[in-house]
Amino acid sequence: MKKIINKIPLKLILMFIIMGIGLITFVKNDAFLYRQPIVRIDKAESLHKNQTTDTFQNEDVEYTQRLLGTILNGKYKDKKVIINNTYSNSQAMDKKYIKGQQAFVIIHKTPSLNVTIKDYKRDVPIVFVLFLAISLMVIFLKMSGVTALGSIVVNSLLFILALLINNHANGAGVVIIFSVLAVIFSFVTLLMVLGFTRQMWITLGSTLTCTFMSVLIGLIVFTITHERGIFYESMQYVTQSPRPLFLAGTLIGSLGAVMDESTDIISSLFTLKHEHPQISKKQIFKSGQNIGKSIMGPLINVLFFIFMGETLPMAILFLKNGNSWGYSFSMNMSLGMVQSLISAIGIVLAVPVSSFLTSIFIKEGGNK
């Protein structure tokens, strides 16, 4: 027990706790950094409630609040304001506010100073979760965690750059832009995590091969079926051609899953070769197949849950408003299902491709 306790980096944990308290305190009082007016809710009281029923017999209760708040920034800083807010039990399109919360508002100067509440100020919980994730990665993974964080930062900057290029090109060539981005994503991530090694190149080759093959197979199926059952119109708020955007999103989504599986299989095979230098190429290939079979199912299910979970709220809203199961699925879940299937193809392909490439190119002794 003492050995386990001694291995826990208590000083590092204490340092992150102190840093976290200081960071959260700063973020909670950072209204001066915002141009948009922010109000702190000092008092909230309920005035009355009203029972509502729509044409589909959906029942809800609507409440009216009176909020007393203080403006925290801008020209009218420290001014007291009274805000009327209406919210429902479902809180689908509105929100309940309580004492101590901060919210973005719109200030109206005429006929007298009054404000309209817009939305929560959410930077405190976002920063807290982000800092907690970073802290845990650094504390328990040390340099590996720092490297992973570095790759996330670099990839985020690359993604923003790709979006800027796409906007500058007015949506022309979005698939090409994000195809190039997928290659750069893979190279940068694997280089930072695995280093400039033979293992990195094998993993990169497997990742890119399986990702682009899965999308290509999807395109072939689209061509044969004339894209029947693919409802691009369900992509809301799209201001450019939705089909290329869907393909670009599918490419990036599939890339992550394929890279994860390829890395797991190839890393395991390199370790196996290092521990058993006499193992043959055929045995390496079979071992890769067995490893892939054990992780393929859970990975496909995780990807499916991610894609479908994003669409669940809107699907329920469609059903509650009298739409059929078929229409609700088509308008909300069909594209997520297609993306899951294309990504699943990439995951399945990664098993034999990773195993084959490793068995061919791995060095004697399993050196990386």
XYZ file of C-alpha atoms in Angstrom:
368
model
C 0.000 0.000 0.000
C 2.846 2.388 0.894
C 4.493 1.730 -2.472
C 1.300 2.677 -4.291
C 0.945 5.877 -2.249
C 4.589 6.780 -2.869
C 4.053 6.433 -6.622
C 1.240 9.010 -6.585
C 2.716 12.421 -7.541
C 1.194 14.300 -4.600
C 3.227 17.474 -5.164
C 2.162 17.627 -8.801
C -1.478 17.040 -7.846
C -1.309 19.815 -5.213
C 0.240 22.176 -7.768
C -2.582 21.523 -10.241
C -5.217 21.988 -7.511
C -3.790 25.419 -6.630
C -3.529 26.345 -10.319
C -7.100 25.178 -10.897
C -8.495 27.261 -8.029
C -6.673 30.320 -9.318
C -7.802 29.739 -12.909
C -11.468 29.212 -12.024
C -11.445 32.281 -9.783
C -10.048 34.351 -12.651
C -12.523 32.992 -15.211
C -15.436 33.653 -12.877
C -14.400 37.320 -12.748
C -13.292 37.816 -16.355
C -16.286 39.872 -17.537
C -13.911 42.748 -18.360
C -12.486 40.616 -21.190
C -15.828 40.497 -23.038
C -17.271 43.128 -25.328
C -20.775 41.712 -24.988
C -22.580 42.929 -21.826
C -22.726 40.439 -18.948
C -25.141 40.494 -16.014
C -24.754 38.717 -12.688
C -28.042 37.452 -11.283
C -28.381 38.779 -7.708
C -31.955 37.682 -7.077
C -34.471 35.449 -8.866
C -38.143 35.087 -7.987
C -40.977 33.221 -9.710
C -44.052 35.296 -10.555
C -46.529 32.798 -11.998
C -46.823 29.618 -14.051
C -49.049 28.533 -16.894
C -49.981 25.013 -18.052
C -49.681 24.590 -21.843
C -50.775 21.834 -24.246
C -49.994 21.821 -27.968
C -51.897 20.213 -30.874
C -49.996 16.931 -30.366
C -51.057 16.761 -26.691
C -47.542 17.526 -25.437
C -47.920 19.113 -22.007
C -45.544 21.614 -20.472
C -45.500 24.252 -17.742
C -44.353 27.796 -18.526
C -42.922 29.969 -15.753
C -42.255 33.689 -15.562
C -39.319 34.986 -13.504
C -38.252 38.414 -12.331
C -34.474 38.672 -12.132
C -32.534 41.402 -10.360
C -29.023 41.699 -11.744
C -25.878 43.816 -11.922
C -24.105 44.679 -15.168
C -20.472 43.570 -14.827
C -18.752 45.257 -17.768
C -18.957 47.995 -20.361
C -20.369 51.496 -20.214
C -23.118 50.583 -17.746
C -20.951 48.583 -15.343
C -22.397 48.240 -11.793
C -25.856 49.377 -12.955
C -28.764 47.450 -11.431
C -31.324 46.027 -13.884
C -34.579 44.100 -13.676
C -35.129 41.336 -16.228
C -38.279 39.372 -17.008
C -37.553 35.819 -18.094
C -39.899 33.090 -19.290
C -38.910 29.407 -19.231
C -40.606 26.021 -19.439
C -40.115 22.742 -17.617
C -38.613 21.174 -20.722
C -36.193 24.120 -21.169
C -35.837 23.135 -24.826
C -35.696 26.711 -26.113
C -35.336 28.660 -22.866
C -33.555 28.506 -19.518
C -34.157 28.988 -15.825
C -31.757 31.372 -14.055
C -30.798 31.281 -10.397
C -28.884 33.560 -8.052
C -25.163 33.752 -8.715
C -25.282 32.838 -12.391
C -23.936 35.121 -15.108
C -25.585 35.687 -18.471
C -25.027 37.535 -21.719
C -27.594 40.265 -22.354
C -28.622 42.880 -24.899
C -28.839 46.417 -23.510
C -31.671 48.677 -24.710
C -31.187 52.405 -24.062
C -34.690 53.565 -24.955
C -37.178 54.424 -23.635
C -35.120 53.692 -20.503
C -32.224 51.428 -19.626
C -33.404 47.815 -19.798
C -31.933 44.512 -20.926
C -32.966 41.315 -22.700
C -31.332 38.136 -21.487
C -29.694 35.940 -24.148
C -27.831 32.948 -22.745
C -25.660 31.586 -19.950
C -22.032 32.564 -19.628
C -20.553 29.068 -19.787
C -16.816 29.671 -19.670
C -16.410 28.527 -16.031
C -17.614 24.907 -16.506
C -15.898 24.665 -19.911
C -12.554 25.844 -18.527
C -12.945 23.598 -15.471
C -13.549 20.445 -17.560
C -10.728 21.376 -19.950
C -8.283 22.028 -17.104
C -9.313 18.791 -15.352
C -8.692 16.765 -18.525
C -5.285 18.390 -19.054
C -4.326 17.879 -15.407
C -5.209 14.187 -15.408
C -3.287 13.602 -18.643
C -0.157 15.318 -17.337
C -0.336 13.772 -13.846
C -0.869 10.156 -14.889
C 0.631 10.037 -18.409
C 3.460 12.542 -17.871
C 5.370 13.105 -21.154
C 2.944 10.942 -23.114
C 0.126 13.173 -21.909
C 2.047 16.326 -22.812
C 2.725 14.906 -26.287
C -0.943 14.025 -26.746
C -1.960 17.531 -25.691
C 0.540 18.990 -28.128
C -0.900 16.964 -30.991
C -4.418 18.109 -30.076
C -3.350 21.762 -30.113
C -1.539 21.406 -33.447
C -4.443 19.517 -35.029
C -6.910 22.129 -33.754
C -4.885 24.892 -35.391
C -4.711 22.892 -38.629
C -8.466 22.326 -38.526
C -9.119 26.051 -38.064
C -6.764 26.782 -40.961
C -8.669 24.309 -43.163
C -11.963 26.017 -42.262
C -10.502 29.421 -43.159
C -9.269 28.078 -46.506
C -12.688 26.533 -47.154
C -14.439 29.839 -46.393
C -12.001 31.745 -48.587
C -12.706 29.315 -51.449
C -16.484 29.658 -50.839
C -16.837 25.905 -50.326
C -15.113 24.917 -53.573
C -12.907 21.836 -53.174
C -13.968 21.094 -49.602
C -13.361 17.346 -50.069
C -9.837 17.980 -51.395
C -9.080 20.401 -48.552
C -10.137 17.946 -45.879
C -8.489 15.000 -47.652
C -5.179 16.849 -47.464
C -6.002 17.749 -43.870
C -6.609 14.061 -43.070
C -3.118 13.202 -44.340
C -1.548 16.025 -42.314
C -3.610 15.097 -39.222
C -2.388 11.511 -39.403
C 1.250 12.419 -39.997
C 1.429 15.065 -37.249
C -0.410 12.965 -34.657
C 1.584 9.788 -35.251
C 4.872 11.673 -35.495
C 4.296 13.352 -32.127
C 3.068 10.175 -30.429
C 5.348 7.521 -31.974
C 8.257 9.585 -33.245
C 10.037 9.267 -36.584
C 10.097 5.465 -36.494
C 9.286 2.481 -38.661
C 6.226 1.848 -36.490
C 4.972 5.363 -37.253
C 5.283 4.865 -41.023
C 3.497 1.500 -40.929
C 0.690 2.968 -38.817
C 0.435 5.974 -41.140
C 0.228 3.734 -44.207
C -2.472 1.561 -42.635
C -4.495 4.538 -41.386
C -4.560 6.398 -44.700
C -5.119 3.277 -46.799
C -8.108 2.059 -44.781
C -9.649 5.511 -44.350
C -9.613 6.394 -48.033
C -10.655 2.864 -49.037
C -13.707 3.038 -46.774
C -14.796 6.376 -48.240
C -14.158 5.080 -51.767
C -16.308 2.000 -51.096
C -19.014 4.320 -49.750
C -18.891 6.409 -52.934
C -19.160 3.266 -55.084
C -22.247 2.173 -53.147
C -23.710 5.693 -53.507
C -23.207 5.494 -57.265
C -24.795 2.053 -57.574
C -27.814 2.975 -55.419
C -28.101 6.527 -56.835
C -27.935 7.735 -53.217
C -31.488 6.631 -52.460
C -32.192 7.065 -48.754
C -29.503 9.721 -48.301
C -31.243 12.904 -47.156
C -28.701 15.705 -47.400
C -31.472 18.238 -46.763
C -31.446 17.133 -43.124
C -28.081 18.893 -42.679
C -29.304 22.045 -40.976
C -27.854 25.521 -41.450
C -25.576 24.446 -44.322
C -24.749 27.433 -46.557
C -22.871 25.455 -49.205
C -23.411 22.175 -51.059
C -24.179 19.607 -48.338
C -22.903 16.481 -50.127
C -19.185 17.476 -50.149
C -19.477 18.585 -46.522
C -20.990 15.232 -45.593
C -18.143 13.370 -47.331
C -15.526 15.579 -45.655
C -17.105 14.996 -42.244
C -17.264 11.252 -42.868
C -13.588 11.218 -43.897
C -12.431 13.000 -40.731
C -14.720 10.909 -38.498
C -13.522 7.634 -39.999
C -9.884 8.721 -39.742
C -9.887 8.850 -35.948
C -11.384 5.386 -35.493
C -9.089 3.762 -38.063
C -6.013 5.457 -36.593
C -6.962 4.252 -33.111
C -7.346 0.649 -34.222
C -4.252 0.641 -36.441
C -2.135 2.060 -33.616
C -3.386 -0.573 -31.158
C -2.765 -3.493 -33.509
C 0.637 -2.367 -34.771
C 1.928 -1.379 -31.303
C 0.906 -4.784 -29.954
C 2.623 -6.584 -32.835
C 5.839 -4.612 -32.360
C 5.825 -5.524 -28.668
C 5.156 -9.160 -29.543
C 8.052 -9.208 -32.020
C 10.365 -7.578 -29.457
C 9.524 -10.184 -26.805
C 9.563 -13.118 -29.247
C 12.131 -12.324 -31.973
C 11.795 -15.798 -33.490
C 8.105 -15.341 -34.396
C 7.425 -15.702 -38.131
C 5.701 -13.234 -40.442
C 2.749 -15.592 -40.774
C 2.356 -15.742 -36.992
C 2.571 -11.945 -36.791
C -0.223 -11.657 -39.345
C -2.422 -14.147 -37.472
C -1.725 -12.403 -34.153
C -2.750 -9.084 -35.687
C -5.972 -10.674 -36.910
C -6.755 -11.965 -33.425
C -6.006 -8.607 -31.792
C -8.152 -6.801 -34.354
C -11.089 -9.149 -33.825
C -11.077 -8.429 -30.076
C -11.159 -4.616 -30.425
C -13.126 -4.237 -33.663
C -16.586 -4.815 -32.196
C -16.357 -2.371 -29.263
C -14.786 0.289 -31.489
C -17.591 0.060 -34.073
C -20.195 0.302 -31.318
C -18.509 3.338 -29.736
C -18.464 5.077 -33.101
C -22.108 4.174 -33.694
C -23.150 5.558 -30.302
C -21.258 8.814 -30.949
C -22.849 9.391 -34.354
C -26.349 8.395 -33.289
C -26.224 10.045 -29.856
C -25.740 13.448 -31.491
C -29.031 13.077 -33.348
C -31.125 11.645 -30.520
C -32.582 14.932 -29.125
C -33.850 16.099 -32.536
C -35.257 12.637 -33.322
C -37.245 12.669 -30.070
C -38.467 16.208 -30.833
C -39.662 15.064 -34.278
C -41.513 12.074 -32.761
C -43.121 14.214 -30.047
C -44.488 16.519 -32.743
C -46.428 13.829 -34.564
C -43.898 12.694 -37.176
C -43.594 9.010 -38.069
C -40.644 6.837 -37.087
C -39.536 6.597 -40.723
C -39.577 10.353 -41.312
C -37.911 11.114 -37.968
C -35.142 8.602 -38.709
C -34.622 9.882 -42.262
C -34.407 13.523 -41.234
C -32.190 13.020 -38.191
C -30.416 9.685 -38.002
C -29.932 8.441 -41.559
C -26.757 10.426 -42.250
C -25.282 9.392 -38.898
C -26.071 5.770 -39.691
C -24.352 6.052 -43.092
C -21.285 7.657 -41.510
C -21.180 4.865 -38.912
C -21.321 2.202 -41.616
C -18.573 3.824 -43.704
C -16.377 4.174 -40.624
C -17.129 0.556 -39.701
C -15.848 -0.521 -43.132
C -12.585 1.313 -42.401
C -12.346 -0.363 -38.984
C -12.830 -3.820 -40.505
C -10.275 -3.130 -43.257
C -7.729 -1.938 -40.686
C -7.428 -5.435 -39.207
C -5.956 -7.259 -42.238
C -4.156 -4.181 -43.613
C -2.383 -3.389 -40.318
C -1.488 -7.027 -39.778
C -0.183 -7.435 -43.343
C 1.893 -4.233 -43.396
C 3.441 -5.044 -40.014
C 4.304 -8.604 -41.003
C 6.027 -7.320 -44.158
C 7.921 -4.288 -42.865
C 8.703 -5.043 -39.207
C 12.400 -5.426 -38.398
C 13.943 -8.448 -36.771
C 13.797 -8.064 -33.005
C 10.832 -5.694 -33.186
C 12.916 -2.510 -33.166
C 10.829 0.549 -33.802
